[in-house]
């Protein structure tokens, strides 16, 4: 069976912003985010050198770039959470993910450099999320690139999806 380019690009489907995120949804997102470092480490350990440098789709990043991207992205998400928890609806700083993925650290370093970053960010991020008060989940930040306000509830759901999305990319090159 032939795999479509869209399936390769979005192995778990495209992300959709939920209009309502329940406390149960948040709890499941926290669990998923906490479990992600083990999942990505296990997937990366199964890759050969050739697979590590294989794009997950034509014109896509290599598995190596995906791992480094996840570290970059999840560090930014963690910082955005902290900003929303400590400032009044802060405007976050966007970054060009595609350009970051083309930098030497993303293209040349082994994934073993970013895997501990992912693990440690998730430990810290998970601890914060597990200790948030119910009303803190409704705190927000402004994303100027999209001119939108996102609640931490929504962002938790995004990163639950984001981890599964990129795990799917890594698994697709196996």
JSON list of C-alpha atoms in Angstrom, two decimals:
[
{"chain": "A", "resi": 1, "resn": "UNK", "atom": "CA", "xyz": [0.00, 0.00, 0.00]},
{"chain": "A", "resi": 2, "resn": "UNK", "atom": "CA", "xyz": [1.38, 3.40, -0.99]},
{"chain": "A", "resi": 3, "resn": "UNK", "atom": "CA", "xyz": [1.73, 6.05, 1.68]},
{"chain": "A", "resi": 4, "resn": "UNK", "atom": "CA", "xyz": [0.64, 9.55, 0.73]},
{"chain": "A", "resi": 5, "resn": "UNK", "atom": "CA", "xyz": [2.87, 12.56, 1.27]},
{"chain": "A", "resi": 6, "resn": "UNK", "atom": "CA", "xyz": [0.29, 13.99, 3.69]},
{"chain": "A", "resi": 7, "resn": "UNK", "atom": "CA", "xyz": [0.40, 10.78, 5.75]},
{"chain": "A", "resi": 8, "resn": "UNK", "atom": "CA", "xyz": [4.19, 11.00, 5.84]},
{"chain": "A", "resi": 9, "resn": "UNK", "atom": "CA", "xyz": [4.03, 14.67, 6.85]},
{"chain": "A", "resi": 10, "resn": "UNK", "atom": "CA", "xyz": [1.27, 14.14, 9.44]},
{"chain": "A", "resi": 11, "resn": "UNK", "atom": "CA", "xyz": [1.60, 10.54, 10.69]},
{"chain": "A", "resi": 12, "resn": "UNK", "atom": "CA", "xyz": [-0.90, 11.12, 13.53]},
{"chain": "A", "resi": 13, "resn": "UNK", "atom": "CA", "xyz": [-3.04, 13.57, 11.57]},
{"chain": "A", "resi": 14, "resn": "UNK", "atom": "CA", "xyz": [-2.95, 17.36, 11.51]},
{"chain": "A", "resi": 15, "resn": "UNK", "atom": "CA", "xyz": [-3.24, 19.20, 14.80]},
{"chain": "A", "resi": 16, "resn": "UNK", "atom": "CA", "xyz": [-6.54, 20.87, 15.49]},
{"chain": "A", "resi": 17, "resn": "UNK", "atom": "CA", "xyz": [-7.02, 23.38, 18.28]},
{"chain": "A", "resi": 18, "resn": "UNK", "atom": "CA", "xyz": [-9.74, 22.09, 20.58]},
{"chain": "A", "resi": 19, "resn": "UNK", "atom": "CA", "xyz": [-12.34, 24.66, 21.57]},
{"chain": "A", "resi": 20, "resn": "UNK", "atom": "CA", "xyz": [-12.77, 23.05, 24.98]},
{"chain": "A", "resi": 21, "resn": "UNK", "atom": "CA", "xyz": [-10.02, 21.25, 26.91]},
{"chain": "A", "resi": 22, "resn": "UNK", "atom": "CA", "xyz": [-11.30, 19.39, 29.96]},
{"chain": "A", "resi": 23, "resn": "UNK", "atom": "CA", "xyz": [-9.36, 18.64, 33.12]},
{"chain": "A", "resi": 24, "resn": "UNK", "atom": "CA", "xyz": [-9.30, 15.00, 31.95]},
{"chain": "A", "resi": 25, "resn": "UNK", "atom": "CA", "xyz": [-7.76, 16.10, 28.62]},
{"chain": "A", "resi": 26, "resn": "UNK", "atom": "CA", "xyz": [-5.09, 18.05, 30.53]},
{"chain": "A", "resi": 27, "resn": "UNK", "atom": "CA", "xyz": [-4.35, 15.05, 32.75]},
{"chain": "A", "resi": 28, "resn": "UNK", "atom": "CA", "xyz": [-3.91, 12.81, 29.71]},
{"chain": "A", "resi": 29, "resn": "UNK", "atom": "CA", "xyz": [-1.69, 15.42, 28.03]},
{"chain": "A", "resi": 30, "resn": "UNK", "atom": "CA", "xyz": [0.55, 15.60, 31.11]},
{"chain": "A", "resi": 31, "resn": "UNK", "atom": "CA", "xyz": [0.90, 11.82, 31.14]},
{"chain": "A", "resi": 32, "resn": "UNK", "atom": "CA", "xyz": [1.69, 11.75, 27.42]},
{"chain": "A", "resi": 33, "resn": "UNK", "atom": "CA", "xyz": [4.26, 14.56, 27.72]},
{"chain": "A", "resi": 34, "resn": "UNK", "atom": "CA", "xyz": [5.87, 12.78, 30.70]},
{"chain": "A", "resi": 35, "resn": "UNK", "atom": "CA", "xyz": [6.12, 9.49, 28.76]},
{"chain": "A", "resi": 36, "resn": "UNK", "atom": "CA", "xyz": [7.52, 11.07, 25.60]},
{"chain": "A", "resi": 37, "resn": "UNK", "atom": "CA", "xyz": [11.28, 11.06, 26.47]},
{"chain": "A", "resi": 38, "resn": "UNK", "atom": "CA", "xyz": [11.30, 7.26, 26.90]},
{"chain": "A", "resi": 39, "resn": "UNK", "atom": "CA", "xyz": [9.41, 6.81, 23.64]},
{"chain": "A", "resi": 40, "resn": "UNK", "atom": "CA", "xyz": [11.70, 8.99, 21.55]},
{"chain": "A", "resi": 41, "resn": "UNK", "atom": "CA", "xyz": [14.83, 7.50, 23.14]},
{"chain": "A", "resi": 42, "resn": "UNK", "atom": "CA", "xyz": [13.61, 3.97, 22.39]},
{"chain": "A", "resi": 43, "resn": "UNK", "atom": "CA", "xyz": [12.79, 4.90, 18.78]},
{"chain": "A", "resi": 44, "resn": "UNK", "atom": "CA", "xyz": [16.15, 6.62, 18.20]},
{"chain": "A", "resi": 45, "resn": "UNK", "atom": "CA", "xyz": [18.10, 3.71, 19.70]},
{"chain": "A", "resi": 46, "resn": "UNK", "atom": "CA", "xyz": [16.57, 1.45, 17.06]},
{"chain": "A", "resi": 47, "resn": "UNK", "atom": "CA", "xyz": [17.79, 3.60, 14.15]},
{"chain": "A", "resi": 48, "resn": "UNK", "atom": "CA", "xyz": [20.86, 2.76, 12.09]},
{"chain": "A", "resi": 49, "resn": "UNK", "atom": "CA", "xyz": [23.26, 5.52, 11.01]},
{"chain": "A", "resi": 50, "resn": "UNK", "atom": "CA", "xyz": [21.65, 5.43, 7.56]},
{"chain": "A", "resi": 51, "resn": "UNK", "atom": "CA", "xyz": [18.14, 5.74, 9.01]},
{"chain": "A", "resi": 52, "resn": "UNK", "atom": "CA", "xyz": [19.23, 8.59, 11.27]},
{"chain": "A", "resi": 53, "resn": "UNK", "atom": "CA", "xyz": [20.16, 10.60, 8.18]},
{"chain": "A", "resi": 54, "resn": "UNK", "atom": "CA", "xyz": [17.09, 9.60, 6.18]},
{"chain": "A", "resi": 55, "resn": "UNK", "atom": "CA", "xyz": [14.36, 12.21, 5.65]},
{"chain": "A", "resi": 56, "resn": "UNK", "atom": "CA", "xyz": [10.95, 11.04, 6.84]},
{"chain": "A", "resi": 57, "resn": "UNK", "atom": "CA", "xyz": [9.45, 12.31, 3.56]},
{"chain": "A", "resi": 58, "resn": "UNK", "atom": "CA", "xyz": [10.74, 13.90, 0.35]},
{"chain": "A", "resi": 59, "resn": "UNK", "atom": "CA", "xyz": [11.84, 17.43, 1.27]},
{"chain": "A", "resi": 60, "resn": "UNK", "atom": "CA", "xyz": [11.46, 16.69, 4.98]},
{"chain": "A", "resi": 61, "resn": "UNK", "atom": "CA", "xyz": [13.95, 16.69, 7.80]},
{"chain": "A", "resi": 62, "resn": "UNK", "atom": "CA", "xyz": [16.14, 13.73, 8.64]},
{"chain": "A", "resi": 63, "resn": "UNK", "atom": "CA", "xyz": [15.40, 11.75, 11.78]},
{"chain": "A", "resi": 64, "resn": "UNK", "atom": "CA", "xyz": [18.49, 13.44, 13.31]},
{"chain": "A", "resi": 65, "resn": "UNK", "atom": "CA", "xyz": [17.05, 16.89, 12.59]},
{"chain": "A", "resi": 66, "resn": "UNK", "atom": "CA", "xyz": [13.69, 15.84, 14.04]},
{"chain": "A", "resi": 67, "resn": "UNK", "atom": "CA", "xyz": [15.29, 14.86, 17.36]},
{"chain": "A", "resi": 68, "resn": "UNK", "atom": "CA", "xyz": [17.13, 18.18, 17.62]},
{"chain": "A", "resi": 69, "resn": "UNK", "atom": "CA", "xyz": [13.99, 20.06, 16.56]},
{"chain": "A", "resi": 70, "resn": "UNK", "atom": "CA", "xyz": [12.01, 18.39, 19.34]},
{"chain": "A", "resi": 71, "resn": "UNK", "atom": "CA", "xyz": [14.62, 19.54, 21.88]},
{"chain": "A", "resi": 72, "resn": "UNK", "atom": "CA", "xyz": [14.46, 23.11, 20.52]},
{"chain": "A", "resi": 73, "resn": "UNK", "atom": "CA", "xyz": [10.66, 23.14, 20.35]},
{"chain": "A", "resi": 74, "resn": "UNK", "atom": "CA", "xyz": [10.04, 21.65, 23.76]},
{"chain": "A", "resi": 75, "resn": "UNK", "atom": "CA", "xyz": [12.57, 24.00, 25.39]},
{"chain": "A", "resi": 76, "resn": "UNK", "atom": "CA", "xyz": [10.60, 26.87, 23.88]},
{"chain": "A", "resi": 77, "resn": "UNK", "atom": "CA", "xyz": [7.29, 25.37, 25.05]},
{"chain": "A", "resi": 78, "resn": "UNK", "atom": "CA", "xyz": [8.64, 24.97, 28.58]},
{"chain": "A", "resi": 79, "resn": "UNK", "atom": "CA", "xyz": [9.78, 28.61, 28.63]},
{"chain": "A", "resi": 80, "resn": "UNK", "atom": "CA", "xyz": [6.44, 29.76, 27.23]},
{"chain": "A", "resi": 81, "resn": "UNK", "atom": "CA", "xyz": [4.65, 27.90, 30.02]},
{"chain": "A", "resi": 82, "resn": "UNK", "atom": "CA", "xyz": [6.85, 29.62, 32.60]},
{"chain": "A", "resi": 83, "resn": "UNK", "atom": "CA", "xyz": [6.24, 33.01, 31.01]},
{"chain": "A", "resi": 84, "resn": "UNK", "atom": "CA", "xyz": [2.47, 32.49, 31.07]},
{"chain": "A", "resi": 85, "resn": "UNK", "atom": "CA", "xyz": [2.64, 31.40, 34.71]},
{"chain": "A", "resi": 86, "resn": "UNK", "atom": "CA", "xyz": [4.67, 34.42, 35.81]},
{"chain": "A", "resi": 87, "resn": "UNK", "atom": "CA", "xyz": [3.52, 37.28, 33.55]},
{"chain": "A", "resi": 88, "resn": "UNK", "atom": "CA", "xyz": [0.16, 38.65, 32.49]},
{"chain": "A", "resi": 89, "resn": "UNK", "atom": "CA", "xyz": [-0.60, 37.24, 29.01]},
{"chain": "A", "resi": 90, "resn": "UNK", "atom": "CA", "xyz": [2.95, 37.69, 27.71]},
{"chain": "A", "resi": 91, "resn": "UNK", "atom": "CA", "xyz": [3.74, 37.93, 24.03]},
{"chain": "A", "resi": 92, "resn": "UNK", "atom": "CA", "xyz": [6.12, 35.09, 23.23]},
{"chain": "A", "resi": 93, "resn": "UNK", "atom": "CA", "xyz": [9.03, 35.18, 20.79]},
{"chain": "A", "resi": 94, "resn": "UNK", "atom": "CA", "xyz": [8.48, 33.09, 17.67]},
{"chain": "A", "resi": 95, "resn": "UNK", "atom": "CA", "xyz": [11.41, 31.44, 15.89]},
{"chain": "A", "resi": 96, "resn": "UNK", "atom": "CA", "xyz": [11.96, 30.00, 12.43]},
{"chain": "A", "resi": 97, "resn": "UNK", "atom": "CA", "xyz": [11.93, 26.24, 13.04]},
{"chain": "A", "resi": 98, "resn": "UNK", "atom": "CA", "xyz": [12.99, 25.43, 9.48]},
{"chain": "A", "resi": 99, "resn": "UNK", "atom": "CA", "xyz": [16.06, 27.66, 9.70]},
{"chain": "A", "resi": 100, "resn": "UNK", "atom": "CA", "xyz": [16.95, 26.26, 13.14]},
{"chain": "A", "resi": 101, "resn": "UNK", "atom": "CA", "xyz": [16.80, 22.73, 11.68]},
{"chain": "A", "resi": 102, "resn": "UNK", "atom": "CA", "xyz": [19.33, 23.72, 9.01]},
{"chain": "A", "resi": 103, "resn": "UNK", "atom": "CA", "xyz": [21.95, 24.90, 11.52]},
{"chain": "A", "resi": 104, "resn": "UNK", "atom": "CA", "xyz": [25.02, 22.73, 12.07]},
{"chain": "A", "resi": 105, "resn": "UNK", "atom": "CA", "xyz": [23.94, 21.51, 15.53]},
{"chain": "A", "resi": 106, "resn": "UNK", "atom": "CA", "xyz": [20.74, 20.04, 14.08]},
{"chain": "A", "resi": 107, "resn": "UNK", "atom": "CA", "xyz": [22.36, 18.54, 11.00]},
{"chain": "A", "resi": 108, "resn": "UNK", "atom": "CA", "xyz": [25.61, 17.20, 12.41]},
{"chain": "A", "resi": 109, "resn": "UNK", "atom": "CA", "xyz": [25.41, 16.39, 16.12]},
{"chain": "A", "resi": 110, "resn": "UNK", "atom": "CA", "xyz": [24.35, 12.93, 17.27]},
{"chain": "A", "resi": 111, "resn": "UNK", "atom": "CA", "xyz": [20.86, 12.69, 18.76]},
{"chain": "A", "resi": 112, "resn": "UNK", "atom": "CA", "xyz": [22.46, 11.63, 22.06]},
{"chain": "A", "resi": 113, "resn": "UNK", "atom": "CA", "xyz": [23.17, 15.34, 22.60]},
{"chain": "A", "resi": 114, "resn": "UNK", "atom": "CA", "xyz": [19.48, 16.32, 22.48]},
{"chain": "A", "resi": 115, "resn": "UNK", "atom": "CA", "xyz": [17.90, 13.25, 24.10]},
{"chain": "A", "resi": 116, "resn": "UNK", "atom": "CA", "xyz": [19.03, 14.26, 27.63]},
{"chain": "A", "resi": 117, "resn": "UNK", "atom": "CA", "xyz": [17.82, 17.81, 26.96]},
{"chain": "A", "resi": 118, "resn": "UNK", "atom": "CA", "xyz": [14.40, 16.44, 26.05]},
{"chain": "A", "resi": 119, "resn": "UNK", "atom": "CA", "xyz": [14.35, 14.19, 29.12]},
{"chain": "A", "resi": 120, "resn": "UNK", "atom": "CA", "xyz": [15.39, 16.94, 31.53]},
{"chain": "A", "resi": 121, "resn": "UNK", "atom": "CA", "xyz": [13.08, 19.58, 30.07]},
{"chain": "A", "resi": 122, "resn": "UNK", "atom": "CA", "xyz": [10.21, 17.11, 30.36]},
{"chain": "A", "resi": 123, "resn": "UNK", "atom": "CA", "xyz": [11.08, 16.38, 33.99]},
{"chain": "A", "resi": 124, "resn": "UNK", "atom": "CA", "xyz": [11.00, 20.09, 34.84]},
{"chain": "A", "resi": 125, "resn": "UNK", "atom": "CA", "xyz": [7.98, 20.85, 32.63]},
{"chain": "A", "resi": 126, "resn": "UNK", "atom": "CA", "xyz": [6.10, 17.84, 33.98]},
{"chain": "A", "resi": 127, "resn": "UNK", "atom": "CA", "xyz": [6.72, 18.89, 37.58]},
{"chain": "A", "resi": 128, "resn": "UNK", "atom": "CA", "xyz": [5.36, 22.35, 36.85]},
{"chain": "A", "resi": 129, "resn": "UNK", "atom": "CA", "xyz": [2.28, 20.97, 35.09]},
{"chain": "A", "resi": 130, "resn": "UNK", "atom": "CA", "xyz": [1.57, 18.43, 37.84]},
{"chain": "A", "resi": 131, "resn": "UNK", "atom": "CA", "xyz": [1.65, 21.22, 40.44]},
{"chain": "A", "resi": 132, "resn": "UNK", "atom": "CA", "xyz": [-0.40, 23.82, 38.61]},
{"chain": "A", "resi": 133, "resn": "UNK", "atom": "CA", "xyz": [-3.60, 25.03, 40.23]},
{"chain": "A", "resi": 134, "resn": "UNK", "atom": "CA", "xyz": [-6.74, 24.43, 38.15]},
{"chain": "A", "resi": 135, "resn": "UNK", "atom": "CA", "xyz": [-7.12, 28.15, 37.38]},
{"chain": "A", "resi": 136, "resn": "UNK", "atom": "CA", "xyz": [-3.52, 28.38, 36.12]},
{"chain": "A", "resi": 137, "resn": "UNK", "atom": "CA", "xyz": [-4.43, 26.19, 33.16]},
{"chain": "A", "resi": 138, "resn": "UNK", "atom": "CA", "xyz": [-6.49, 29.10, 31.86]},
{"chain": "A", "resi": 139, "resn": "UNK", "atom": "CA", "xyz": [-3.53, 31.48, 31.83]},
{"chain": "A", "resi": 140, "resn": "UNK", "atom": "CA", "xyz": [-2.49, 32.54, 28.36]},
{"chain": "A", "resi": 141, "resn": "UNK", "atom": "CA", "xyz": [0.23, 33.85, 26.12]},
{"chain": "A", "resi": 142, "resn": "UNK", "atom": "CA", "xyz": [0.02, 35.72, 22.84]},
{"chain": "A", "resi": 143, "resn": "UNK", "atom": "CA", "xyz": [1.64, 34.24, 19.75]},
{"chain": "A", "resi": 144, "resn": "UNK", "atom": "CA", "xyz": [2.40, 37.27, 17.53]},
{"chain": "A", "resi": 145, "resn": "UNK", "atom": "CA", "xyz": [3.08, 35.21, 14.41]},
{"chain": "A", "resi": 146, "resn": "UNK", "atom": "CA", "xyz": [-0.52, 33.97, 14.42]},
{"chain": "A", "resi": 147, "resn": "UNK", "atom": "CA", "xyz": [-2.00, 36.94, 16.30]},
{"chain": "A", "resi": 148, "resn": "UNK", "atom": "CA", "xyz": [-3.71, 34.48, 18.65]},
{"chain": "A", "resi": 149, "resn": "UNK", "atom": "CA", "xyz": [-4.05, 33.96, 22.38]},
{"chain": "A", "resi": 150, "resn": "UNK", "atom": "CA", "xyz": [-3.47, 30.40, 23.62]},
{"chain": "A", "resi": 151, "resn": "UNK", "atom": "CA", "xyz": [-4.31, 29.00, 27.04]},
{"chain": "A", "resi": 152, "resn": "UNK", "atom": "CA", "xyz": [-1.94, 26.61, 28.76]},
{"chain": "A", "resi": 153, "resn": "UNK", "atom": "CA", "xyz": [-4.67, 23.98, 28.42]},
{"chain": "A", "resi": 154, "resn": "UNK", "atom": "CA", "xyz": [-4.50, 24.34, 24.65]},
{"chain": "A", "resi": 155, "resn": "UNK", "atom": "CA", "xyz": [-0.71, 24.38, 24.63]},
{"chain": "A", "resi": 156, "resn": "UNK", "atom": "CA", "xyz": [-0.56, 21.13, 26.64]},
{"chain": "A", "resi": 157, "resn": "UNK", "atom": "CA", "xyz": [-2.78, 19.52, 24.01]},
{"chain": "A", "resi": 158, "resn": "UNK", "atom": "CA", "xyz": [-0.56, 20.88, 21.23]},
{"chain": "A", "resi": 159, "resn": "UNK", "atom": "CA", "xyz": [2.57, 19.36, 22.74]},
{"chain": "A", "resi": 160, "resn": "UNK", "atom": "CA", "xyz": [0.87, 16.04, 23.39]},
{"chain": "A", "resi": 161, "resn": "UNK", "atom": "CA", "xyz": [0.20, 16.01, 19.64]},
{"chain": "A", "resi": 162, "resn": "UNK", "atom": "CA", "xyz": [3.65, 17.42, 18.78]},
{"chain": "A", "resi": 163, "resn": "UNK", "atom": "CA", "xyz": [5.48, 14.60, 20.51]},
{"chain": "A", "resi": 164, "resn": "UNK", "atom": "CA", "xyz": [3.36, 11.91, 18.84]},
{"chain": "A", "resi": 165, "resn": "UNK", "atom": "CA", "xyz": [3.69, 13.71, 15.48]},
{"chain": "A", "resi": 166, "resn": "UNK", "atom": "CA", "xyz": [7.49, 13.69, 15.51]},
{"chain": "A", "resi": 167, "resn": "UNK", "atom": "CA", "xyz": [7.71, 10.23, 17.06]},
{"chain": "A", "resi": 168, "resn": "UNK", "atom": "CA", "xyz": [5.73, 9.11, 14.02]},
{"chain": "A", "resi": 169, "resn": "UNK", "atom": "CA", "xyz": [8.30, 10.75, 11.76]},
{"chain": "A", "resi": 170, "resn": "UNK", "atom": "CA", "xyz": [11.17, 8.92, 13.46]},
{"chain": "A", "resi": 171, "resn": "UNK", "atom": "CA", "xyz": [9.33, 5.60, 13.39]},
{"chain": "A", "resi": 172, "resn": "UNK", "atom": "CA", "xyz": [8.55, 6.03, 9.69]},
{"chain": "A", "resi": 173, "resn": "UNK", "atom": "CA", "xyz": [12.25, 5.79, 8.74]},
{"chain": "A", "resi": 174, "resn": "UNK", "atom": "CA", "xyz": [12.70, 2.45, 10.54]}
]
